Short mmCIF file of C-alpha atoms in Angstrom, two decimals:
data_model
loop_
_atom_site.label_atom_id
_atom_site.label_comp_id
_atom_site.label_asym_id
_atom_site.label_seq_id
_atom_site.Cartn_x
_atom_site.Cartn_y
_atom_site.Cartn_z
CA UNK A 126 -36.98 0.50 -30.78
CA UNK A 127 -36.87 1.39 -26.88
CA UNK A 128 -35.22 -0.29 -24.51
CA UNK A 129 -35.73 -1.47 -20.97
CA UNK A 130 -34.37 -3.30 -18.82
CA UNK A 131 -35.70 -4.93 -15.35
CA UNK A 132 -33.95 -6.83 -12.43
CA UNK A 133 -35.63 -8.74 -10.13
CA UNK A 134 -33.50 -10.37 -7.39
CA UNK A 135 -34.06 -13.65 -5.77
CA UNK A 136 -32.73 -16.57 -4.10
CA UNK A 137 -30.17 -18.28 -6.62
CA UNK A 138 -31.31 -15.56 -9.08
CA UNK A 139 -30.13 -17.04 -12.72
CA UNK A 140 -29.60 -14.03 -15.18
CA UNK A 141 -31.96 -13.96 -18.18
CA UNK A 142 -32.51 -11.87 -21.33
CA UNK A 143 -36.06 -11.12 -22.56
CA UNK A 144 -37.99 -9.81 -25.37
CA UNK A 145 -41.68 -8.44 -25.61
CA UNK A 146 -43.77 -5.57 -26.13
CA UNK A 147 -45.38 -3.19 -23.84
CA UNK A 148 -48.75 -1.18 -23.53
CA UNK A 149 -48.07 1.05 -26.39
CA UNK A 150 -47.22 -1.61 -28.59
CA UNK A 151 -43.32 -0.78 -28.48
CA UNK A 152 -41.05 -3.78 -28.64
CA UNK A 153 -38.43 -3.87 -25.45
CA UNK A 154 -36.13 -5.98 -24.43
CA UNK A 155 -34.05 -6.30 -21.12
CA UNK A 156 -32.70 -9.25 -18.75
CA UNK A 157 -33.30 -9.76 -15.80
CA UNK A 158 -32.00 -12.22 -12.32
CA UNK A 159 -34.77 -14.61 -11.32
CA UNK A 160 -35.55 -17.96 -9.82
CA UNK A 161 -37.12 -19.02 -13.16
CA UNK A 162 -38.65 -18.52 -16.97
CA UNK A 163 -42.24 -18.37 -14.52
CA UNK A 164 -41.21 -15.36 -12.80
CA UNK A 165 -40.05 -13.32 -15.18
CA UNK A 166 -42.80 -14.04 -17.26
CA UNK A 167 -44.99 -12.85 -14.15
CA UNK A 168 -42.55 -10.13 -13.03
CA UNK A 169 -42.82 -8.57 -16.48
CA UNK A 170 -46.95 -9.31 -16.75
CA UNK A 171 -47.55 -6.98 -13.64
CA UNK A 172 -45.36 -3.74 -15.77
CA UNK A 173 -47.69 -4.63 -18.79
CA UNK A 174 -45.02 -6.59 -21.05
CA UNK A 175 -46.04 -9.24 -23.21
CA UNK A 176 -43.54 -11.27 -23.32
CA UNK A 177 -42.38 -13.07 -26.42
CA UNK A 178 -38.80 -14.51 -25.99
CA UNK A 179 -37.03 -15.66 -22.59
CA UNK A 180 -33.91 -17.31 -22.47
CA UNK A 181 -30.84 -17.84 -19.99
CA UNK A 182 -28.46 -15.16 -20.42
CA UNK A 183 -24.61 -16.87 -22.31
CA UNK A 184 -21.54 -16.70 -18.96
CA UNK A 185 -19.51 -15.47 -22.02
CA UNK A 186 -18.73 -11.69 -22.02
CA UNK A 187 -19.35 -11.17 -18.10
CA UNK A 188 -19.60 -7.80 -17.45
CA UNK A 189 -16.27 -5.45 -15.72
CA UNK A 190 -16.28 -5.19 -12.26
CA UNK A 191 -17.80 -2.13 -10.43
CA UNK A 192 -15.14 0.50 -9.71
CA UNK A 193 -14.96 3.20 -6.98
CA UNK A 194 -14.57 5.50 -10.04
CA UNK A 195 -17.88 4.06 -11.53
CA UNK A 196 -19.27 4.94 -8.40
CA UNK A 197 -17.77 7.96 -8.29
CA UNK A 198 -18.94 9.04 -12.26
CA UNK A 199 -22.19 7.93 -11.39
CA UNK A 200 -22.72 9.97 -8.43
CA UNK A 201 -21.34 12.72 -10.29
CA UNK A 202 -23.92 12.28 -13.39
CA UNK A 203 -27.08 11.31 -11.12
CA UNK A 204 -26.41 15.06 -9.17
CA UNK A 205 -25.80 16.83 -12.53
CA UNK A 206 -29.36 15.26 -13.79
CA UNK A 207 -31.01 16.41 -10.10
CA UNK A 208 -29.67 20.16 -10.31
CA UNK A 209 -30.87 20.19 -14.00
CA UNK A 210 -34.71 19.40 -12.73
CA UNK A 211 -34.97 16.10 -14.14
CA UNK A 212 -36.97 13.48 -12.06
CA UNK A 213 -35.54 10.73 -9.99
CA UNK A 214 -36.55 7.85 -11.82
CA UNK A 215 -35.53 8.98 -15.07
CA UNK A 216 -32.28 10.67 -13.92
CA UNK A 217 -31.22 7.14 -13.83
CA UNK A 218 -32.45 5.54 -16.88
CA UNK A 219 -30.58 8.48 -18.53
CA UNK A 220 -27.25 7.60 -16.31
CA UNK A 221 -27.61 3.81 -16.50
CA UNK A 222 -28.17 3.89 -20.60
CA UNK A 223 -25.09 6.19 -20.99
CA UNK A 224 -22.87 3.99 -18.84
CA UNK A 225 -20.29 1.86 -20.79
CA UNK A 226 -20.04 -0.54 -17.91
CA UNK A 227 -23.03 -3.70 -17.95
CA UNK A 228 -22.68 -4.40 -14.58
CA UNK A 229 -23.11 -0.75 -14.07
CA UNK A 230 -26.44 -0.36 -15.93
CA UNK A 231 -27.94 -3.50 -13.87
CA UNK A 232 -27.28 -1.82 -10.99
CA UNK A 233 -28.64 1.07 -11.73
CA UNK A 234 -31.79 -0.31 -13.49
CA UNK A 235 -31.90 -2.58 -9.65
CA UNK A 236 -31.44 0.33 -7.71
CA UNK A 237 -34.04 2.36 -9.75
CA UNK A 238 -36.53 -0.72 -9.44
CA UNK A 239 -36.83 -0.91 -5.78
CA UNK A 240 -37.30 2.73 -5.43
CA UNK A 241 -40.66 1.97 -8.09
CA UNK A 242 -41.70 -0.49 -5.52
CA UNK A 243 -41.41 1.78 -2.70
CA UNK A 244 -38.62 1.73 -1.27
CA UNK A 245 -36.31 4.94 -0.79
CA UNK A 246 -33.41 5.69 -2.32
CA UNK A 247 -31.17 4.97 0.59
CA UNK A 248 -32.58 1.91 1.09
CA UNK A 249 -32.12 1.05 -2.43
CA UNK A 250 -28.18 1.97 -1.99
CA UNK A 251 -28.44 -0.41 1.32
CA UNK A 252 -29.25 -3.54 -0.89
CA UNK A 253 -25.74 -3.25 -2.60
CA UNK A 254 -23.30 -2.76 0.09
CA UNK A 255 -19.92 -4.02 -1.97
CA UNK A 256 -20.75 -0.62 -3.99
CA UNK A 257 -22.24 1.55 -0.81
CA UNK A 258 -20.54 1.86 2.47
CA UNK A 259 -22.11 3.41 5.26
CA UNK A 260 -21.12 6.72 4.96
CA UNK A 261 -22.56 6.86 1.36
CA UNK A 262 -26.04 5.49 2.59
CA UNK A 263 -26.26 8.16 5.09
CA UNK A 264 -25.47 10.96 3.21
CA UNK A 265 -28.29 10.27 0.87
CA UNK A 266 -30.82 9.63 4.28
CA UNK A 267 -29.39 12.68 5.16
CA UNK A 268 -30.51 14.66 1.63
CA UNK A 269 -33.85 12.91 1.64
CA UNK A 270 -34.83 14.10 4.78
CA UNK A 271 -33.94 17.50 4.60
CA UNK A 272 -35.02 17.58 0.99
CA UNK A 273 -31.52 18.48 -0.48
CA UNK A 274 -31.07 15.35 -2.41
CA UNK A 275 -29.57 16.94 -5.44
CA UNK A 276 -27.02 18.97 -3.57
CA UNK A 277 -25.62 15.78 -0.84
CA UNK A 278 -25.15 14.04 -4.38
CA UNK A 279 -23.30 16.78 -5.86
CA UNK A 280 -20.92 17.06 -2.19
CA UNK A 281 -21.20 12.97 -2.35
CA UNK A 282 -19.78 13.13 -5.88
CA UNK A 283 -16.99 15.59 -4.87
CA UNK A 284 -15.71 13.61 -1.52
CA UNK A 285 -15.33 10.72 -3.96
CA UNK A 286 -13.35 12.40 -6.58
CA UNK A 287 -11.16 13.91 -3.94
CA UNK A 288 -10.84 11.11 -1.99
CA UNK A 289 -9.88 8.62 -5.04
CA UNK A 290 -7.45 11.61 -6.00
CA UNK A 291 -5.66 10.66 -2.90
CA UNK A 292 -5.59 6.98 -3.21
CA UNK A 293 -4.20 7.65 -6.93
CA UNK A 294 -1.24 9.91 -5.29
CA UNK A 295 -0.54 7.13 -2.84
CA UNK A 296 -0.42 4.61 -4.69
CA UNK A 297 1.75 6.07 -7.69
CA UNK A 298 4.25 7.00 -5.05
CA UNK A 299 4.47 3.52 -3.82
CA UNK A 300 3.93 1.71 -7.03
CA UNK A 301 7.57 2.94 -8.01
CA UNK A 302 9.83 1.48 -5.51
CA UNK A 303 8.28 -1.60 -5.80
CA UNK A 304 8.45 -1.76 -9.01
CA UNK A 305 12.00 -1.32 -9.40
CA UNK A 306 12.51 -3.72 -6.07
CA UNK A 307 10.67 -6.31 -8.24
CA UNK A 308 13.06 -5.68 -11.48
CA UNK A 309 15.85 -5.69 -9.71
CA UNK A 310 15.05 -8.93 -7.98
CA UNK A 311 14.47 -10.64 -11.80
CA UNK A 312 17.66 -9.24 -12.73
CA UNK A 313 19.80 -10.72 -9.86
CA UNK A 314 17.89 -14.23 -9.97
CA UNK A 315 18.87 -14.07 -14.26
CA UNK A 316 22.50 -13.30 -13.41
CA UNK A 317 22.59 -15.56 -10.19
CA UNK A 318 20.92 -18.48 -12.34
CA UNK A 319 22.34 -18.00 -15.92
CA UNK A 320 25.37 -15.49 -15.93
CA UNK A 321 27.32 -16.55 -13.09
CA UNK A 322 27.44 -19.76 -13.76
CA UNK A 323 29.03 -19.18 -17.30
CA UNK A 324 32.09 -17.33 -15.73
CA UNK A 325 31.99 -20.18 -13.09
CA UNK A 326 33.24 -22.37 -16.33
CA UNK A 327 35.57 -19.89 -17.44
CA UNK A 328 37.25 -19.69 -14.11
CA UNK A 329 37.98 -23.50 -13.49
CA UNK A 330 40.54 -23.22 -16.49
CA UNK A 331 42.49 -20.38 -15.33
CA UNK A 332 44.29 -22.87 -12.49
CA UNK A 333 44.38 -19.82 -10.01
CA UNK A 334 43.34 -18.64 -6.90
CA UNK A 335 40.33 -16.33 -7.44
CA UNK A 336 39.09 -13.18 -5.83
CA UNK A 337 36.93 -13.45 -2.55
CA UNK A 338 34.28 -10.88 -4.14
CA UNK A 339 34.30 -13.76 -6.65
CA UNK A 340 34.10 -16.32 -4.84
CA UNK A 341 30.95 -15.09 -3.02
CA UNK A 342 29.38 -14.46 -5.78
CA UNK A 343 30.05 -17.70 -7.03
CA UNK A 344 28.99 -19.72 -3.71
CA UNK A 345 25.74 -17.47 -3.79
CA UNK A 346 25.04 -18.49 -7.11
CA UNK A 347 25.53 -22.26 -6.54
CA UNK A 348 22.99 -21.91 -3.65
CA UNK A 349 20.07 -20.30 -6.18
CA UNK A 350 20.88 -23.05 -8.82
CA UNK A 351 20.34 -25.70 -6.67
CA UNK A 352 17.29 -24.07 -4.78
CA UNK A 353 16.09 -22.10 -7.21
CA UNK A 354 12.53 -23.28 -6.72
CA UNK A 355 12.28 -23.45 -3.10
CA UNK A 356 13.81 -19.17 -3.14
CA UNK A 357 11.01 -18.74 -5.21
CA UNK A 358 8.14 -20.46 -3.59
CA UNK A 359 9.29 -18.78 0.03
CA UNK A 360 9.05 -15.44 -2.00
CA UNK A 361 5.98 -16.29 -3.25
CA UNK A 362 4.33 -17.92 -0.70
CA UNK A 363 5.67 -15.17 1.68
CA UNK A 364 3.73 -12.48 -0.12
CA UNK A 365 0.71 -14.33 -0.80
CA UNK A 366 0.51 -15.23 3.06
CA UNK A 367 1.33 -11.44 3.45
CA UNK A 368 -1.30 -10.23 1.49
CA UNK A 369 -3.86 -12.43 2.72
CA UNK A 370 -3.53 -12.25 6.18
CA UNK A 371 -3.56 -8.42 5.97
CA UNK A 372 -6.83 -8.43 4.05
CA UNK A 373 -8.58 -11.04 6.65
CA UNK A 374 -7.18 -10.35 10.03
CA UNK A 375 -7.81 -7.01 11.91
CA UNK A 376 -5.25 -7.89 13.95
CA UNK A 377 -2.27 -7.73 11.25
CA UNK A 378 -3.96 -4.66 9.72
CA UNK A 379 -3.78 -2.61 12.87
CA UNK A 380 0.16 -3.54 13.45
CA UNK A 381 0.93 -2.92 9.74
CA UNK A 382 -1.16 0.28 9.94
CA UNK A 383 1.04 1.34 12.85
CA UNK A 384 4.27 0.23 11.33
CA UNK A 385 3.12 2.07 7.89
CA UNK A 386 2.88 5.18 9.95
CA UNK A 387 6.38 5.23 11.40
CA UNK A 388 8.19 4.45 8.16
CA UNK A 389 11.05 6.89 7.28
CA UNK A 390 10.08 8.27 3.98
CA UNK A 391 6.65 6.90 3.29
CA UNK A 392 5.09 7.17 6.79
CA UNK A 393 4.65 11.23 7.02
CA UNK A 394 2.87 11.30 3.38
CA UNK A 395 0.44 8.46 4.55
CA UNK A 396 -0.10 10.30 7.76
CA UNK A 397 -1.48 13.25 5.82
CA UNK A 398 -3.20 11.74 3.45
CA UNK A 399 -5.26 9.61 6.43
CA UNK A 400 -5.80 13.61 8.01
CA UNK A 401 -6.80 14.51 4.44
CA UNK A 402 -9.21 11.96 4.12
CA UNK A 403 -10.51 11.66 7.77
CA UNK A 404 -11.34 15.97 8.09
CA UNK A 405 -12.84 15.47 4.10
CA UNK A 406 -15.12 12.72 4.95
CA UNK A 407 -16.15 14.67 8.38
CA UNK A 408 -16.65 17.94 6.48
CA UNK A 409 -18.93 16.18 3.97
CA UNK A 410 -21.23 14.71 6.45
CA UNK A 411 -21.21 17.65 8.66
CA UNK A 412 -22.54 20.14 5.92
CA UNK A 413 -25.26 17.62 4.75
CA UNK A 414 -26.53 17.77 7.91
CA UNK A 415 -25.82 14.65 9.67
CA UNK A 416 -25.47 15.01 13.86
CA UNK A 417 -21.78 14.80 14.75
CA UNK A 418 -21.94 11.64 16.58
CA UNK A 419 -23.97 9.68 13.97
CA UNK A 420 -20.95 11.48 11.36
CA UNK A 421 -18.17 10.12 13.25
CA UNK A 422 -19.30 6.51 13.31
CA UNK A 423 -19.28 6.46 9.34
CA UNK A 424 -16.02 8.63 9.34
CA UNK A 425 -14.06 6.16 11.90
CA UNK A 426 -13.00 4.00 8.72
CA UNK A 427 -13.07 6.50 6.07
CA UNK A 428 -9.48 7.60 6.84
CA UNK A 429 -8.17 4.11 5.77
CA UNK A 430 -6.15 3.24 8.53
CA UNK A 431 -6.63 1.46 11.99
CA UNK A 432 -4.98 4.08 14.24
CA UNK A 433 -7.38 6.36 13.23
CA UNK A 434 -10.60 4.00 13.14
CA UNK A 435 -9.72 3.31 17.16
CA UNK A 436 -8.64 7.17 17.50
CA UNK A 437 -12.33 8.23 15.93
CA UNK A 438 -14.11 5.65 18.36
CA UNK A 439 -12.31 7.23 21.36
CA UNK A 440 -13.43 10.73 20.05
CA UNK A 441 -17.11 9.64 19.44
CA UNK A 442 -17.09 7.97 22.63
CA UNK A 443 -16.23 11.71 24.14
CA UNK A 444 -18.06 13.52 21.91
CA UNK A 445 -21.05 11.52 23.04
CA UNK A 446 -20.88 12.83 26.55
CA UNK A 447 -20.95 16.12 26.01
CA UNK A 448 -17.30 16.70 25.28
CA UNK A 449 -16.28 19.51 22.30
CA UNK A 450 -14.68 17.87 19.42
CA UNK A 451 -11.59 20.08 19.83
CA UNK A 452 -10.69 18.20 23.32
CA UNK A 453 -11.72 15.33 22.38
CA UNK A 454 -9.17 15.18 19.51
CA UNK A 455 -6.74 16.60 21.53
CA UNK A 456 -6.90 13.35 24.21
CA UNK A 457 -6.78 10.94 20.67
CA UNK A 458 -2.90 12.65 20.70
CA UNK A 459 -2.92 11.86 16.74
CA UNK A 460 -4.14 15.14 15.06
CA UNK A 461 -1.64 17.97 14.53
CA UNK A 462 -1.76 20.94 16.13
CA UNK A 463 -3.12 22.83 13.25
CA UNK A 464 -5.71 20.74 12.53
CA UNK A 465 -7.26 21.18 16.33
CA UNK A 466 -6.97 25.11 16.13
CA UNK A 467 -9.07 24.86 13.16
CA UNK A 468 -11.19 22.59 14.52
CA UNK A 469 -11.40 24.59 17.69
CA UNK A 470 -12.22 27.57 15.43
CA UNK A 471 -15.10 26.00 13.42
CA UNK A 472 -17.04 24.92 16.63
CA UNK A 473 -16.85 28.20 18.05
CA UNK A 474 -17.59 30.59 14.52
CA UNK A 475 -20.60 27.61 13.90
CA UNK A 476 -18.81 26.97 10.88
CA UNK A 477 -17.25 23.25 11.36
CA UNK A 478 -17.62 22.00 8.35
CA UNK A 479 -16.02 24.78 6.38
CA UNK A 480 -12.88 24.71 8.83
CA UNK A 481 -12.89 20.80 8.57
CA UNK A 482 -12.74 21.49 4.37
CA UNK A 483 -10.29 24.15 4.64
CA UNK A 484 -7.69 21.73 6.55
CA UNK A 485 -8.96 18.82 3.99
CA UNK A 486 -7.91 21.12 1.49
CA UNK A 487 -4.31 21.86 2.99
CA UNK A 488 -3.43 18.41 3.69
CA UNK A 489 -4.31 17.33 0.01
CA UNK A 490 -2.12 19.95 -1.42
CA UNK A 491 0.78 18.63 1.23
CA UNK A 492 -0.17 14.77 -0.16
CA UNK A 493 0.32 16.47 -3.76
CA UNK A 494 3.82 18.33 -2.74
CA UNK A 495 4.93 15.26 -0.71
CA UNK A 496 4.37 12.71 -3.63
CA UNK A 497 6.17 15.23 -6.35
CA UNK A 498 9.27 15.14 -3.56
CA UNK A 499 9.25 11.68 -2.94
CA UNK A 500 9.75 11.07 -6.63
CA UNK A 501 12.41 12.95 -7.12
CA UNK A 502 14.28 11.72 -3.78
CA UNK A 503 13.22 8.21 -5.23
CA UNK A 504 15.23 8.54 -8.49
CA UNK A 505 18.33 9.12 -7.15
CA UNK A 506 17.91 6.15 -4.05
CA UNK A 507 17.06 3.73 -6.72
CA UNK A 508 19.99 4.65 -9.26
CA UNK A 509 22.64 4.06 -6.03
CA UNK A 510 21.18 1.01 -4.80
CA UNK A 511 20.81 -0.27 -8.05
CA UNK A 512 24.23 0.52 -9.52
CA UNK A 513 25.41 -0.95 -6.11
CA UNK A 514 23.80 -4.64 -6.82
CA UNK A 515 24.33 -4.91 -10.36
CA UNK A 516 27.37 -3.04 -10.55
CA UNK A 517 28.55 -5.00 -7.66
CA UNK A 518 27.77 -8.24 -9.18
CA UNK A 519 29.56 -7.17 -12.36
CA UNK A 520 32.49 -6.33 -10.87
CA UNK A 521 32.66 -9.71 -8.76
CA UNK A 522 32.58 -11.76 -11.70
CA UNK A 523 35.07 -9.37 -13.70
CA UNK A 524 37.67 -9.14 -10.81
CA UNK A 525 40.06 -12.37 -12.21
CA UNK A 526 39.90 -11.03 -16.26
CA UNK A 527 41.53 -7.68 -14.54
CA UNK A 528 43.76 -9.65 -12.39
CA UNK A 529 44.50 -12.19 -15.28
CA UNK A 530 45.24 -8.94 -17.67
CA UNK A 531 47.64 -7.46 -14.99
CA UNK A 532 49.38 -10.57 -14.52
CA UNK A 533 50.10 -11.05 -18.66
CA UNK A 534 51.00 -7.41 -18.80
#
């Protein structure tokens, strides 16, 4: 039995699932988002379904969210089709039947519609912009006009895989601290709320004076039983406020970005990995053709940090009137000096974009050298700081059964 599948979008589209049979006398089935049973009766008249069954699709078993690596695959699959020689259309009902993702296949089957009805493929991309950014949509404008569809997708496809290669190495070096930061805080609150005040007991019958390690530990203690839930909710409420302001404000992004940068340990690896991602994203655009100006707009947030969104904007601004690239990211004062002597070299051998991959290249392997060091300086860091809490802690409460041992020996 074949399949199909059609989506329609409207105002306060409802999603439903349909049944019917087409020219050839082939039952399909599909669903589809409409304003009503009417027009997807109509919708589905005009491709030459009959339709026999339409009915609101269940809200049980909502489809998984839309990764960057969904993206990513599909880009990937869609250029692999394209080199092969298959057409457009069909590249994607191959890609959007073989994808395990629902909300994947609807896309796909959306996107694939409006370029039936006309529209070109970049527009199509520019109707879903939580899945395409900017610099996505133009790199496929790009291909179309020159013609080069299938190979943009196929450099498209790469700059994502690279560029979620370096999210993955940032984040697996910062997932680990905080991590242990987190355990370490559920193991003091346990011993602060439950262990502590067992010894607490102990000590009021020994009838002596105790320790001042003890002590401490024993006035700190009192202060999390009785306030237990207001520590908490500060915590909390600290990091939710955090986390949300930094998502919503531009304002608290750009300090943090800044602050991020400076860090001891952390602030050199995310430094590269902006440069990795910045020169990738401006190598990418470069070679697909796209004018350098009209590149660096899309690149100014590609590197994932504010320093170097305003830094690009200056550089544009430059580049704009008349200014080489080379000077112009010399006067943003943020680019090493390897990385403008490469630059400097590209614009003057008329191979920019090669240069600008070349340094991509260099600063990914650093990323890649800088996370395997940071792990093993983490190991270490963590083991002294935790031994120093716990074992701390431990020794606090243990302090009068030593003292109490000496005094009966």
């Amino acid at each position: 039995m074949a399949v199909a599948r059609t989506t329609a979008t409207l105002k306060k589209d409802i999603p439903f699932v349909w049944e019917g049979v087409d020219k050839k006398g082939k039952k399909v089935k599909g669903e589809m988002n409409a304003g009503g049973e009417a027009v997807v009766n109509a919708t589905l008249r005009r491709q030459g379904i009959t339709v026999t069954k339409v009915k609101k699709q269940s809200s049980f078993g909502r489809s998984k969210k839309i990764t960057e690596k969904d993206v990513a695959l599909f880009t990937r699959q869609l250029a692999t089709m394209m080199k092969s020689g298959v057409p457009l259309l069909q590249s994607f009902d191959i890609v959007s039947r073989g994808h395990a993702n629902p909300a994947v296949q609807k896309l796909l089957i959306d996107i694939k519609s409006n370029i039936e009805t006309g529209s070109s493929m970049s527009q199509a991309f520019a109707k879903h912009p939580l899945y395409f950014d900017q610099l996505y949509i133009n790199l496929v404008n790009a291909g179309e006009q020159a013609g080069i569809l299938d190979s943009v997708l196929d450099r498209l496809a790469t700059y994502k895989e690279k560029i979620l290669a370096i999210k993955g190495k940032i984040k697996s070096a910062l997932f680990y601290p905080s991590a242990v930061l987190v355990v370490a805080f559920i193991i003091t609150a346990v011993i602060m709320l439950f262990v502590i005040p067992a010894f607490k007991e102990l000590f009021s019958s020994f009838g002596a004076d105790l320790p001042a390690p003890t002590l401490v530990m024993m006035k700190i203690s009192d202060i999390f039983v009785a306030y237990w839930w207001l520590i908490f909710g500060v915590i909390g409420g600290g990091f939710w406020f955090f986390f949300y302001t930094w998502k919503r404000s531009r304002k608290m992004q750009a300090v943090m970005d800044r602050a991020m940068l400076k860090l001891p340990i952390f602030g050199p690896l995310i430094e590269k990995a902006a440069i990795a991602r910045w020169t990738r994203t401006l190598s990418t655009m470069f070679a697909a053709g796209v004018p350098l100006v009209d590149a660096l707009t899309s690149v100014a947030g590609a590197a994932g940090n504010h320093v170097f969104y305003e830094a690009t904007q200056k550089i544009r601004a430059e580049v704009s009137t008349g200014t080489s690239l080379t000077v112009a990211m010399q006067n943003s004062g943020i680019f090493p000096n390897m990385v403008q002597q490469m630059v400097s070299i590209g614009e003057e051998s008329g191979a920019l974009d090669s240069m600008l991959g070349k340094v991509a290249d260099f600063f990914e392997r650093e990323v890649d050298d800088a996370v395997d060091s940071l792990s093993s300086l983490m190991e270490p860091i963590i083991m002294v700081v935790l031994g120093t809490l716990i074992g701390g802690m431990v020794i606090a409460m243990y302090l009068p059964i030593f003292k109490m041992g000496s005094v009966v020996g």
